[in-house]
Coordinates of C-alpha atoms in Angstrom, one line a residue:
M1 CA -4.8 -40.2 -75.9
I2 CA -8.1 -42.0 -76.2
S3 CA -10.0 -38.8 -75.3
F4 CA -8.3 -36.9 -78.1
R5 CA -9.3 -39.5 -80.7
A6 CA -13.0 -39.3 -79.6
L7 CA -13.0 -35.4 -80.0
L8 CA -11.8 -35.5 -83.7
P9 CA -15.1 -36.8 -85.2
C10 CA -17.1 -34.2 -83.2
L11 CA -15.0 -31.3 -84.6
A12 CA -15.4 -32.6 -88.1
L13 CA -19.2 -32.7 -87.9
T14 CA -19.3 -29.2 -86.6
V15 CA -17.4 -27.8 -89.5
L16 CA -19.3 -29.7 -92.2
F17 CA -22.9 -29.3 -90.8
P18 CA -23.1 -26.0 -88.9
V19 CA -26.9 -25.7 -89.0
L20 CA -27.7 -29.1 -87.5
A21 CA -25.3 -28.4 -84.6
Q22 CA -27.4 -25.5 -83.3
A23 CA -28.6 -25.7 -79.7
Q24 CA -32.2 -26.9 -79.1
T25 CA -34.9 -24.7 -77.4
L26 CA -36.1 -26.0 -74.0
T27 CA -39.9 -26.5 -74.0
P28 CA -42.4 -27.9 -71.3
D29 CA -42.9 -31.0 -73.4
M30 CA -39.3 -32.0 -73.0
L31 CA -39.8 -32.4 -69.2
R32 CA -43.0 -34.5 -69.3
P33 CA -42.3 -37.6 -67.2
V34 CA -44.4 -39.9 -69.4
R35 CA -43.7 -42.3 -72.2
D36 CA -42.7 -40.4 -75.5
G37 CA -42.6 -37.2 -73.5
F38 CA -40.0 -35.6 -75.9
V39 CA -42.3 -36.0 -79.0
A40 CA -45.4 -34.0 -79.7
P41 CA -48.6 -36.1 -79.6
E42 CA -49.4 -35.4 -83.3
D43 CA -45.8 -36.5 -84.3
L44 CA -46.0 -39.9 -82.5
P45 CA -45.2 -42.6 -85.0
L46 CA -47.6 -45.0 -83.2
R47 CA -50.4 -42.5 -82.5
K48 CA -54.0 -43.7 -82.2
T49 CA -56.2 -43.5 -85.3
A50 CA -59.4 -44.6 -83.6
P51 CA -61.6 -42.3 -81.5
D52 CA -60.6 -41.8 -77.9
R53 CA -63.9 -43.2 -76.5
I54 CA -66.5 -45.6 -77.9
E55 CA -70.0 -45.3 -76.7
G56 CA -70.6 -48.0 -74.0
L57 CA -66.9 -48.5 -73.2
P58 CA -64.9 -46.8 -70.5
S59 CA -62.5 -44.0 -71.4
T60 CA -58.9 -44.9 -72.3
D61 CA -57.5 -41.4 -72.0
P62 CA -55.1 -41.4 -69.0
Q63 CA -55.9 -37.8 -68.3
L64 CA -59.7 -38.6 -68.0
R65 CA -59.3 -41.5 -65.6
T66 CA -60.4 -40.8 -62.0
T67 CA -58.4 -43.7 -60.5
P68 CA -54.7 -44.4 -60.9
D69 CA -53.5 -47.3 -62.9
R70 CA -53.5 -50.6 -60.9
P71 CA -52.2 -54.0 -61.9
A72 CA -54.9 -56.5 -62.8
P73 CA -55.7 -59.0 -60.0
S74 CA -54.0 -62.3 -60.4
R75 CA -55.1 -65.7 -59.2
V76 CA -51.4 -66.5 -58.5
S77 CA -49.5 -64.3 -56.1
Q78 CA -46.5 -62.4 -57.6
V79 CA -44.6 -63.0 -54.3
P80 CA -43.2 -66.6 -54.1
G81 CA -44.6 -68.6 -51.2
Q82 CA -47.5 -66.3 -50.5
L83 CA -51.2 -67.2 -51.3
P84 CA -53.6 -64.6 -52.6
T85 CA -56.3 -63.3 -50.2
Y86 CA -60.0 -62.9 -51.3
G87 CA -62.8 -61.1 -49.6
L88 CA -62.6 -59.8 -46.0
P89 CA -60.1 -61.1 -43.5
A90 CA -61.2 -63.3 -40.6
A91 CA -62.8 -61.6 -37.6
N92 CA -62.9 -58.3 -39.5
A93 CA -64.9 -55.7 -37.5
A94 CA -65.5 -58.2 -34.7
A95 CA -64.4 -55.7 -32.0
D96 CA -62.3 -56.7 -29.0
T97 CA -64.8 -59.1 -27.5
G98 CA -66.7 -60.4 -30.6
Y99 CA -66.7 -63.8 -32.2
D100 CA -63.4 -64.9 -33.8
S101 CA -63.5 -67.7 -36.3
L102 CA -59.8 -68.3 -35.8
N103 CA -60.4 -69.0 -32.1
R104 CA -58.0 -66.2 -31.0
K105 CA -58.2 -65.1 -27.4
R106 CA -60.4 -62.0 -26.9
K107 CA -60.5 -59.6 -24.1
K108 CA -63.1 -60.3 -21.4
P109 CA -65.4 -57.4 -20.5
K110 CA -64.7 -55.8 -17.1
Y111 CA -67.4 -55.2 -14.5
Y112 CA -67.3 -52.9 -11.6
P113 CA -67.6 -54.5 -8.1
A114 CA -71.0 -56.0 -7.3
Q115 CA -72.2 -55.4 -10.9
V116 CA -74.6 -58.2 -12.0
K117 CA -72.9 -60.1 -14.8
P118 CA -75.0 -61.0 -17.9
K119 CA -76.3 -64.5 -18.2
P120 CA -74.6 -66.7 -20.8
P121 CA -76.5 -67.3 -24.0
V122 CA -79.0 -70.2 -24.2
G123 CA -77.3 -73.3 -25.5
P124 CA -77.8 -77.1 -25.6
G125 CA -79.1 -78.4 -22.3
S126 CA -80.7 -75.2 -21.2
Q127 CA -84.2 -75.0 -19.8
P128 CA -86.8 -74.3 -22.4
P129 CA -88.4 -70.8 -22.4
P130 CA -91.6 -70.5 -20.4
L131 CA -94.8 -71.3 -22.3
V132 CA -97.1 -68.5 -23.1
A133 CA -100.3 -68.5 -21.1
P134 CA -103.1 -69.8 -23.2
V135 CA -105.9 -67.6 -24.2
V136 CA -109.4 -68.7 -23.3
S137 CA -112.4 -66.8 -24.6
G138 CA -110.3 -63.7 -25.4
R139 CA -108.8 -63.6 -21.8
V140 CA -105.4 -64.8 -20.7
R141 CA -105.7 -67.6 -18.2
V142 CA -103.3 -67.1 -15.3
A143 CA -102.1 -70.2 -13.4
P144 CA -102.3 -70.0 -9.6
P145 CA -98.9 -69.2 -7.9
P146 CA -96.9 -72.1 -6.5
S147 CA -97.4 -73.0 -2.9
D148 CA -93.7 -72.2 -2.0
F149 CA -94.3 -68.5 -2.8
A150 CA -98.1 -68.1 -2.0
N151 CA -99.3 -66.1 0.9
K152 CA -95.8 -65.2 2.1
P153 CA -94.6 -61.7 3.2
P154 CA -92.0 -60.3 0.8
L155 CA -88.4 -60.4 1.8
P156 CA -86.6 -57.2 2.8
P157 CA -84.4 -55.8 -0.1
A158 CA -81.2 -56.4 1.8
M159 CA -82.1 -60.1 2.3
A160 CA -83.4 -60.5 -1.2
G161 CA -80.2 -59.0 -2.6
T162 CA -82.0 -56.4 -4.8
I163 CA -80.1 -53.3 -3.5
V164 CA -78.0 -51.8 -6.2
G165 CA -74.3 -52.4 -5.6
Q166 CA -74.9 -55.1 -2.9
P167 CA -72.7 -58.2 -3.3
L168 CA -74.6 -61.3 -4.2
R169 CA -75.6 -63.4 -1.2
K170 CA -74.0 -66.9 -0.9
R171 CA -76.4 -69.8 -1.1
L172 CA -76.4 -71.7 2.1
R173 CA -75.1 -75.3 2.2
I174 CA -77.8 -77.9 2.2
D175 CA -78.3 -79.4 5.7
D176 CA -77.4 -83.1 5.6
D177 CA -79.5 -83.7 8.8
P178 CA -82.3 -81.1 8.8
F179 CA -83.7 -82.7 12.0
G180 CA -80.4 -83.0 13.9
A181 CA -79.6 -81.2 17.1
V182 CA -78.3 -77.6 16.7
G183 CA -76.6 -77.1 20.0
D184 CA -75.3 -74.0 21.7
Y185 CA -71.9 -72.3 21.9
V186 CA -70.5 -72.1 25.4
G187 CA -67.3 -70.0 24.9
S188 CA -65.4 -71.8 22.1
F189 CA -67.2 -75.1 22.6
L190 CA -70.3 -76.3 20.7
V191 CA -72.4 -78.2 23.2
K192 CA -75.2 -80.6 22.3
G193 CA -77.4 -82.3 24.8
A194 CA -80.2 -84.8 24.7
V195 CA -82.3 -87.0 27.0
E196 CA -84.4 -90.0 25.9
L197 CA -87.3 -91.4 27.9
S198 CA -88.6 -94.9 27.0
A199 CA -90.9 -97.5 28.4
G200 CA -91.9 -101.0 27.3
H201 CA -92.1 -104.6 28.2
D202 CA -89.5 -107.4 28.3
T203 CA -90.6 -111.0 28.3
N204 CA -87.4 -112.2 29.9
P205 CA -85.3 -109.4 31.5
G206 CA -83.2 -111.8 33.6
R207 CA -82.5 -114.2 30.7
L208 CA -83.7 -117.2 32.6
A209 CA -84.4 -120.6 31.2
V210 CA -88.0 -120.2 32.5
P211 CA -88.9 -116.7 31.4
Q212 CA -90.4 -114.0 33.8
G213 CA -91.6 -110.9 32.1
S214 CA -91.7 -107.3 33.5
P215 CA -92.4 -103.8 32.3
F216 CA -89.5 -101.4 32.4
Y217 CA -88.4 -97.8 31.7
V218 CA -85.2 -96.3 30.5
I219 CA -83.7 -92.8 31.2
A220 CA -80.8 -92.1 28.9
P221 CA -79.0 -88.6 28.9
E222 CA -76.3 -87.6 26.5
L223 CA -73.8 -84.8 26.3
L224 CA -71.4 -83.9 23.4
A225 CA -69.0 -81.0 23.6
V226 CA -66.6 -80.1 20.7
S227 CA -64.0 -77.3 20.6
D228 CA -64.1 -74.8 17.8
W229 CA -60.4 -73.9 17.6
E230 CA -58.1 -73.2 14.7
R231 CA -55.4 -75.4 16.3
H232 CA -55.6 -78.2 19.0
A233 CA -58.9 -79.9 19.8
V234 CA -60.9 -81.3 22.7
V235 CA -64.0 -83.6 22.4
A236 CA -66.1 -84.8 25.3
D237 CA -68.7 -87.6 24.6
L238 CA -70.7 -88.7 27.6
R239 CA -73.6 -91.1 27.5
G240 CA -75.5 -93.0 30.2
S241 CA -78.7 -94.8 31.0
F242 CA -80.6 -96.3 33.8
T243 CA -83.0 -99.2 33.3
G244 CA -85.6 -99.8 36.0
Y245 CA -88.1 -102.7 36.1
G246 CA -91.5 -102.6 37.6
N247 CA -91.3 -106.1 39.0
N248 CA -88.7 -108.1 40.9
L249 CA -88.0 -111.6 39.9
T250 CA -89.6 -114.4 41.9
P251 CA -87.5 -117.3 43.2
G252 CA -88.6 -120.8 42.4
A253 CA -91.1 -122.7 44.6
S254 CA -88.4 -125.1 45.8
G255 CA -86.3 -122.2 47.0
T256 CA -83.6 -122.8 44.5
P257 CA -81.6 -119.6 43.9
L258 CA -82.0 -118.0 40.6
S259 CA -79.2 -117.4 38.1
A260 CA -80.3 -113.7 38.1
P261 CA -80.7 -111.2 40.9
I262 CA -84.1 -110.5 42.4
D263 CA -83.6 -106.7 41.7
I264 CA -82.6 -106.5 38.1
D265 CA -82.3 -102.7 37.8
R266 CA -79.1 -101.8 35.9
P267 CA -77.1 -98.5 35.5
F268 CA -74.8 -97.9 32.5
F269 CA -72.4 -95.1 31.6
T270 CA -69.7 -94.7 29.1
G271 CA -67.7 -91.6 28.4
H272 CA -64.4 -90.3 27.1
I273 CA -62.6 -87.0 26.7
D274 CA -60.1 -86.8 23.8
G275 CA -57.5 -84.1 23.4
R276 CA -55.1 -83.2 20.7
L277 CA -52.1 -80.8 21.0
D278 CA -50.8 -79.7 17.6
V279 CA -47.0 -79.2 18.2
S280 CA -46.4 -78.7 14.5
R281 CA -48.0 -79.4 11.2
D282 CA -46.8 -83.1 11.3
T283 CA -46.5 -83.7 15.0
R284 CA -49.4 -84.1 17.4
L285 CA -49.7 -85.2 21.0
L286 CA -52.8 -87.2 21.9
G287 CA -54.5 -88.0 25.1
Q288 CA -57.7 -89.7 26.2
G289 CA -59.5 -90.2 29.5
R290 CA -62.3 -92.8 29.7
L291 CA -64.8 -94.2 32.2
L292 CA -67.1 -97.2 32.0
V293 CA -69.7 -98.1 34.6
S294 CA -71.8 -101.2 34.1
T295 CA -72.7 -104.7 35.3
D296 CA -72.4 -108.2 34.0
N297 CA -74.7 -109.0 31.1
P298 CA -77.9 -110.9 32.0
G299 CA -77.4 -114.6 31.4
S300 CA -73.7 -114.5 31.9
P301 CA -72.2 -117.4 33.8
N302 CA -70.1 -114.9 35.9
I303 CA -73.2 -113.9 37.8
Q304 CA -73.4 -115.5 41.2
A305 CA -76.5 -117.5 42.3
G306 CA -78.6 -115.9 45.0
L307 CA -77.8 -112.2 44.3
Q308 CA -80.1 -109.5 45.5
K309 CA -79.0 -107.1 42.7
Y310 CA -76.2 -106.8 40.1
P311 CA -72.8 -105.7 41.5
I312 CA -71.6 -102.6 39.6
Y313 CA -68.0 -102.4 38.3
T314 CA -66.1 -99.3 37.2
S315 CA -63.3 -99.2 34.7
V316 CA -61.3 -95.9 34.4
G317 CA -58.3 -95.4 32.3
G318 CA -56.3 -93.2 30.0
T319 CA -54.1 -93.2 26.9
F320 CA -51.2 -90.8 26.2
G321 CA -49.4 -90.9 22.9
F322 CA -48.3 -89.1 19.8
D323 CA -49.0 -89.0 16.1
Q324 CA -46.2 -88.2 13.6
N325 CA -46.4 -87.8 9.8
F326 CA -43.5 -88.3 7.4
N327 CA -45.0 -87.2 4.2
R328 CA -47.4 -90.1 3.4
L329 CA -46.2 -92.3 6.3
Q330 CA -48.0 -91.9 9.6
I331 CA -46.7 -93.4 12.9
S332 CA -48.8 -93.4 16.1
G333 CA -48.0 -94.8 19.5
G334 CA -49.2 -94.5 23.0
A335 CA -49.2 -96.0 26.5
T336 CA -52.4 -97.1 28.2
V337 CA -53.4 -97.8 31.8
D338 CA -56.8 -99.0 33.1
R339 CA -58.2 -99.9 36.5
T340 CA -61.3 -102.1 37.0
D341 CA -63.0 -102.4 40.4
Y342 CA -66.1 -104.4 41.4
Q343 CA -68.6 -103.7 44.2
W344 CA -69.3 -106.3 46.8
S345 CA -72.2 -108.6 46.0
K346 CA -75.3 -108.4 48.1
L347 CA -77.0 -111.8 48.5
T348 CA -80.7 -112.6 49.2
D349 CA -79.9 -113.8 52.7
G350 CA -78.6 -110.3 53.7
T351 CA -74.9 -111.1 53.6
S352 CA -72.3 -109.8 51.2
S353 CA -69.4 -111.4 49.4
S354 CA -66.2 -109.8 48.1
N355 CA -65.3 -109.4 44.5
D356 CA -61.7 -108.2 45.1
D357 CA -60.4 -111.2 43.2
R358 CA -61.9 -109.6 40.1
N359 CA -60.2 -106.3 40.5
F360 CA -57.2 -105.7 38.4
T361 CA -54.9 -103.1 36.8
Q362 CA -53.9 -103.2 33.1
Y363 CA -50.7 -101.6 31.7
G364 CA -50.1 -101.7 28.0
G365 CA -49.0 -99.9 24.9
I366 CA -50.3 -99.7 21.3
S367 CA -48.7 -98.6 18.0
R368 CA -49.9 -98.2 14.5
V369 CA -48.1 -97.5 11.2
S370 CA -50.1 -96.5 8.2
Y371 CA -49.3 -95.3 4.7
D372 CA -51.4 -93.1 2.4
L373 CA -51.0 -95.3 -0.7
R374 CA -53.5 -93.3 -2.8
P375 CA -56.5 -91.0 -2.2
G376 CA -59.1 -93.1 -0.4
L377 CA -56.8 -96.1 0.4
K378 CA -54.7 -96.2 3.5
P379 CA -53.3 -99.6 4.6
F380 CA -52.0 -100.0 8.2
V381 CA -50.5 -102.4 10.7
E382 CA -51.4 -102.3 14.4
V383 CA -49.8 -104.0 17.4
Q384 CA -51.0 -104.0 21.0
G385 CA -49.7 -105.6 24.2
D386 CA -50.7 -105.4 27.9
S387 CA -50.3 -107.0 31.2
R388 CA -53.0 -107.5 33.8
V389 CA -52.2 -107.6 37.5
H390 CA -55.0 -108.6 40.0
D391 CA -55.3 -107.3 43.5
L392 CA -55.4 -110.9 44.8
R393 CA -52.9 -113.5 43.6
L394 CA -55.5 -116.3 43.6
D395 CA -59.2 -116.0 42.8
R396 CA -62.1 -117.6 44.6
S397 CA -61.4 -120.9 42.9
G398 CA -57.7 -120.9 43.6
F399 CA -56.4 -119.9 40.2
A400 CA -53.8 -117.2 39.5
R401 CA -55.4 -114.9 37.0
D402 CA -52.5 -112.6 36.2
S403 CA -51.7 -112.6 32.5
A404 CA -50.0 -110.9 29.6
G405 CA -51.2 -110.8 26.0
G406 CA -52.2 -108.6 23.0
Y407 CA -52.9 -108.7 19.4
A408 CA -51.5 -107.9 15.9
K409 CA -53.7 -107.0 13.0
G410 CA -53.4 -105.5 9.5
G411 CA -55.9 -103.9 7.3
T412 CA -56.8 -100.7 5.5
S413 CA -59.1 -97.8 5.7
F414 CA -60.7 -96.7 2.4
E415 CA -63.2 -94.4 0.7
F416 CA -64.5 -95.4 -2.7
S417 CA -66.4 -92.5 -4.4
R418 CA -68.0 -91.7 -1.0
L419 CA -70.3 -94.7 -1.5
L420 CA -68.3 -97.2 0.5
T421 CA -66.2 -96.0 3.4
G422 CA -64.8 -97.6 6.5
E423 CA -62.0 -99.8 7.8
I424 CA -61.4 -103.5 7.9
A425 CA -58.7 -105.5 9.6
V426 CA -57.8 -109.2 10.3
G427 CA -55.3 -110.4 12.9
Y428 CA -54.6 -112.7 15.8
A429 CA -55.1 -112.3 19.5
M430 CA -53.6 -114.3 22.4
R431 CA -53.1 -114.2 26.2
D432 CA -50.9 -116.3 28.5
Y433 CA -51.7 -116.8 32.2
V434 CA -49.4 -117.2 35.2
D435 CA -51.2 -120.3 36.4
P436 CA -50.0 -123.3 34.3
R437 CA -53.5 -124.9 34.7
L438 CA -54.9 -122.2 32.5
N439 CA -54.3 -122.7 28.8
R440 CA -53.3 -120.0 26.4
L441 CA -56.3 -118.0 25.2
E442 CA -56.0 -117.3 21.5
G443 CA -58.1 -116.9 18.3
L444 CA -58.7 -115.1 15.1
L445 CA -59.3 -111.4 15.4
V446 CA -61.7 -109.5 13.0
S447 CA -62.6 -105.9 13.3
S448 CA -64.4 -103.7 10.7
S449 CA -66.6 -100.7 10.3
L450 CA -68.1 -100.3 6.9
V451 CA -70.7 -97.9 5.6
W452 CA -72.3 -98.3 2.1
T453 CA -74.5 -95.6 0.8
A454 CA -76.6 -97.6 -1.6
T455 CA -78.9 -94.8 -2.5
P456 CA -79.4 -91.2 -1.2
L457 CA -82.2 -92.7 1.0
T458 CA -80.7 -96.1 2.0
T459 CA -77.5 -96.8 4.0
A460 CA -76.1 -100.2 4.9
K461 CA -73.6 -100.7 7.7
F462 CA -71.5 -103.6 8.9
Y463 CA -69.6 -103.8 12.2
S464 CA -67.5 -106.5 13.7
D465 CA -65.3 -106.7 16.8
T466 CA -63.3 -109.3 18.8
T467 CA -62.5 -109.0 22.5
I468 CA -60.9 -111.0 25.2
T469 CA -62.6 -110.7 28.6
E470 CA -62.1 -112.1 32.1
T471 CA -64.2 -114.8 33.7
T472 CA -64.6 -116.4 37.1
L473 CA -65.4 -120.0 35.9
P474 CA -63.0 -122.5 37.4
G475 CA -60.5 -123.8 34.9
T476 CA -61.5 -121.3 32.2
S477 CA -58.9 -119.1 30.8
G478 CA -61.2 -116.4 29.5
V479 CA -63.8 -115.6 26.9
L480 CA -63.0 -114.9 23.3
T481 CA -66.0 -113.0 21.9
H482 CA -66.8 -112.3 18.2
I483 CA -69.7 -110.0 17.4
Y484 CA -71.0 -109.1 13.9
T485 CA -73.7 -106.6 13.1
V486 CA -75.5 -105.7 9.9
E487 CA -77.7 -102.6 9.9
V488 CA -79.9 -101.0 7.1
D489 CA -81.3 -97.5 7.4
H490 CA -83.9 -96.2 5.0
D491 CA -85.5 -92.7 5.0
F492 CA -89.1 -92.8 3.7
R493 CA -89.1 -89.1 4.3
R494 CA -86.6 -86.8 5.9
W495 CA -88.7 -87.0 9.1
L496 CA -89.5 -90.8 8.9
T497 CA -86.7 -93.4 9.2
A498 CA -86.8 -97.1 9.5
I499 CA -83.8 -99.1 10.8
G500 CA -83.4 -102.9 10.6
K501 CA -80.6 -104.6 12.5
F502 CA -79.3 -108.2 12.8
T503 CA -76.5 -109.2 15.2
W504 CA -74.9 -112.5 15.7
G505 CA -71.9 -113.6 17.7
E506 CA -70.0 -116.4 19.4
L507 CA -68.7 -116.6 23.0
D508 CA -65.9 -119.2 23.4
Y509 CA -65.2 -120.1 27.0
Q510 CA -61.8 -121.7 26.4
G511 CA -61.0 -124.3 29.0
A512 CA -64.7 -125.0 30.0
N513 CA -65.9 -126.5 26.6
R514 CA -68.7 -124.0 26.6
K515 CA -69.8 -122.1 23.6
D516 CA -72.7 -119.7 23.4
K517 CA -74.2 -118.2 20.3
I518 CA -76.2 -115.0 20.4
Y519 CA -78.7 -113.6 17.8
T520 CA -80.5 -110.4 17.8
L521 CA -83.1 -109.2 15.3
S522 CA -84.6 -105.7 15.7
G523 CA -86.7 -103.2 13.9
E524 CA -87.0 -99.5 14.7
A525 CA -89.0 -96.6 13.4
I526 CA -88.1 -92.9 14.1
Y527 CA -90.5 -90.1 13.6
K528 CA -88.8 -86.7 13.7
M529 CA -91.4 -84.1 14.7
S530 CA -88.8 -81.3 14.8
R531 CA -85.2 -80.7 15.6
N532 CA -85.9 -81.0 19.3
L533 CA -88.5 -83.8 19.5
W534 CA -88.3 -87.3 18.1
L535 CA -90.5 -90.3 18.6
R536 CA -89.1 -93.8 18.6
G537 CA -90.5 -97.3 18.5
T538 CA -88.5 -100.5 18.8
L539 CA -89.3 -104.2 18.5
R540 CA -86.4 -106.7 19.3
R541 CA -86.0 -110.4 19.6
D542 CA -83.0 -112.0 21.5
W543 CA -81.7 -115.6 21.4
L544 CA -79.0 -117.2 23.5
D545 CA -78.1 -120.7 22.3
S546 CA -75.7 -122.5 24.5
N547 CA -74.2 -126.0 24.0
L548 CA -74.7 -126.7 27.7
P549 CA -78.3 -127.7 28.6
G550 CA -80.4 -125.3 30.7
N551 CA -78.6 -122.2 29.6
S552 CA -80.4 -121.2 26.4
T553 CA -82.8 -118.3 26.7
V554 CA -85.2 -116.3 24.5
S555 CA -86.6 -112.8 25.0
T556 CA -88.8 -110.2 23.2
V557 CA -88.6 -106.5 23.9
V558 CA -91.2 -103.8 22.9
M559 CA -90.3 -100.2 23.6
L560 CA -91.7 -96.7 22.8
G561 CA -89.8 -93.6 23.6
V562 CA -89.4 -89.9 23.1
R563 CA -86.2 -88.0 22.6
V564 CA -85.7 -84.4 23.5
Q565 CA -82.5 -82.7 22.2
H566 CA -80.9 -79.4 21.5

């Protein structure tokens, strides 16, 4: 119904105005897709009356423009939340490896194997460029070549690393000891050997109250063998010496026996062989065999009067134990056994006396617990106990010398910036004897080994140790010995070293009310001619200060020697 009502007006117009209702002719202007495209340009009601182009101004005719219409640039972006961009974007045309002001990661250039990489650009802290040689009288003055490169044959290209494609040669590590022994490989062991020959004069070799001097010589061989294995290890360190004197001591005019032998030649040897069996990464089995050959020290009250020469004693023993790591916790333990035997003493009258009462066997054990608290700091606690059984129940004075004792100490090992390294511990030592007439031997225990690298040329060392030794003095339990040593080494040159050493100590003969104090001051100079030949000079002064009259002694030692090593 609504459609019929809309058609009625259209039919009326057709009847009343037949001419206006004729169909229109289709022309190309009617399909122009531009504004006012259905009207001819001359019939536009808003046509332009001014000329199309004014001299000096760009053309406004759309058909004459060479570029399409573009919106005018705006200082404010048409898109909400987006800022307009001006100029070129950052890192434009910087390539894949160029500089990027936005600090974005760039691709690194790739080099084929053994290709020489370019040097980085010069920056702050770089060496200044070489100076241009000055011009003198129109000629360039050339400086003489440095001595390190003068008059030397050129290196082969393979050694100089100038062959194309050859990998760069690694720089050798700087030798910390350029005059140290090199050694030889025997199988999988690195073996180093040396022998030192010395001669000098001692103003009091027998450490008598009335000094008697004598020239002397020393022959001291050394041998060190270290395994070079990926797992397990064996180390053998053997050192010995023989000191021979040109003169024998002369007894007093009254015929009183000397407190030192007539023949004062002395042998000495100390050596140990250490082994380690790596069961696993955290479990290791340890073993050590040791040997000591020596005599009583000159001036000791244990030396019999009227001796022809020093009796030699031998101490041989071993330790068998384990070492277990539990993360930072380390537990070590072992069993020890040692045997000490003395030779018979030869007297000046041609007779001999037995020293079997001084022979004994020692059984013991030692354990240590340490914890790696932080890098360079490892505190520990160590406990040791032993029992000494003598071959004879009673000694020459009628005392039963069998005893049991040990020590307990706590300390730490440390390493501070590689300038101060070492270990220090403090504890208590004691020993009880079977004979009730012998009091308990006890005292403070101090042990340390510190190394301070003051400068690259100067090193200071500090050592201390406490020991409990046997004695033959009647009514004396034993000797508690404290020894402290300070040493300073200075290298004037790599081949010239000076060593200063000061040692002091105290010997407490508990039960005999005797206390001896010892002091030693020495200076030493070492001239290293090569790796295989050293020269050594030593000057030493020894003091023995005893609280008992007639037992204090003084001695001065001068010695020159040569050391041959490989």
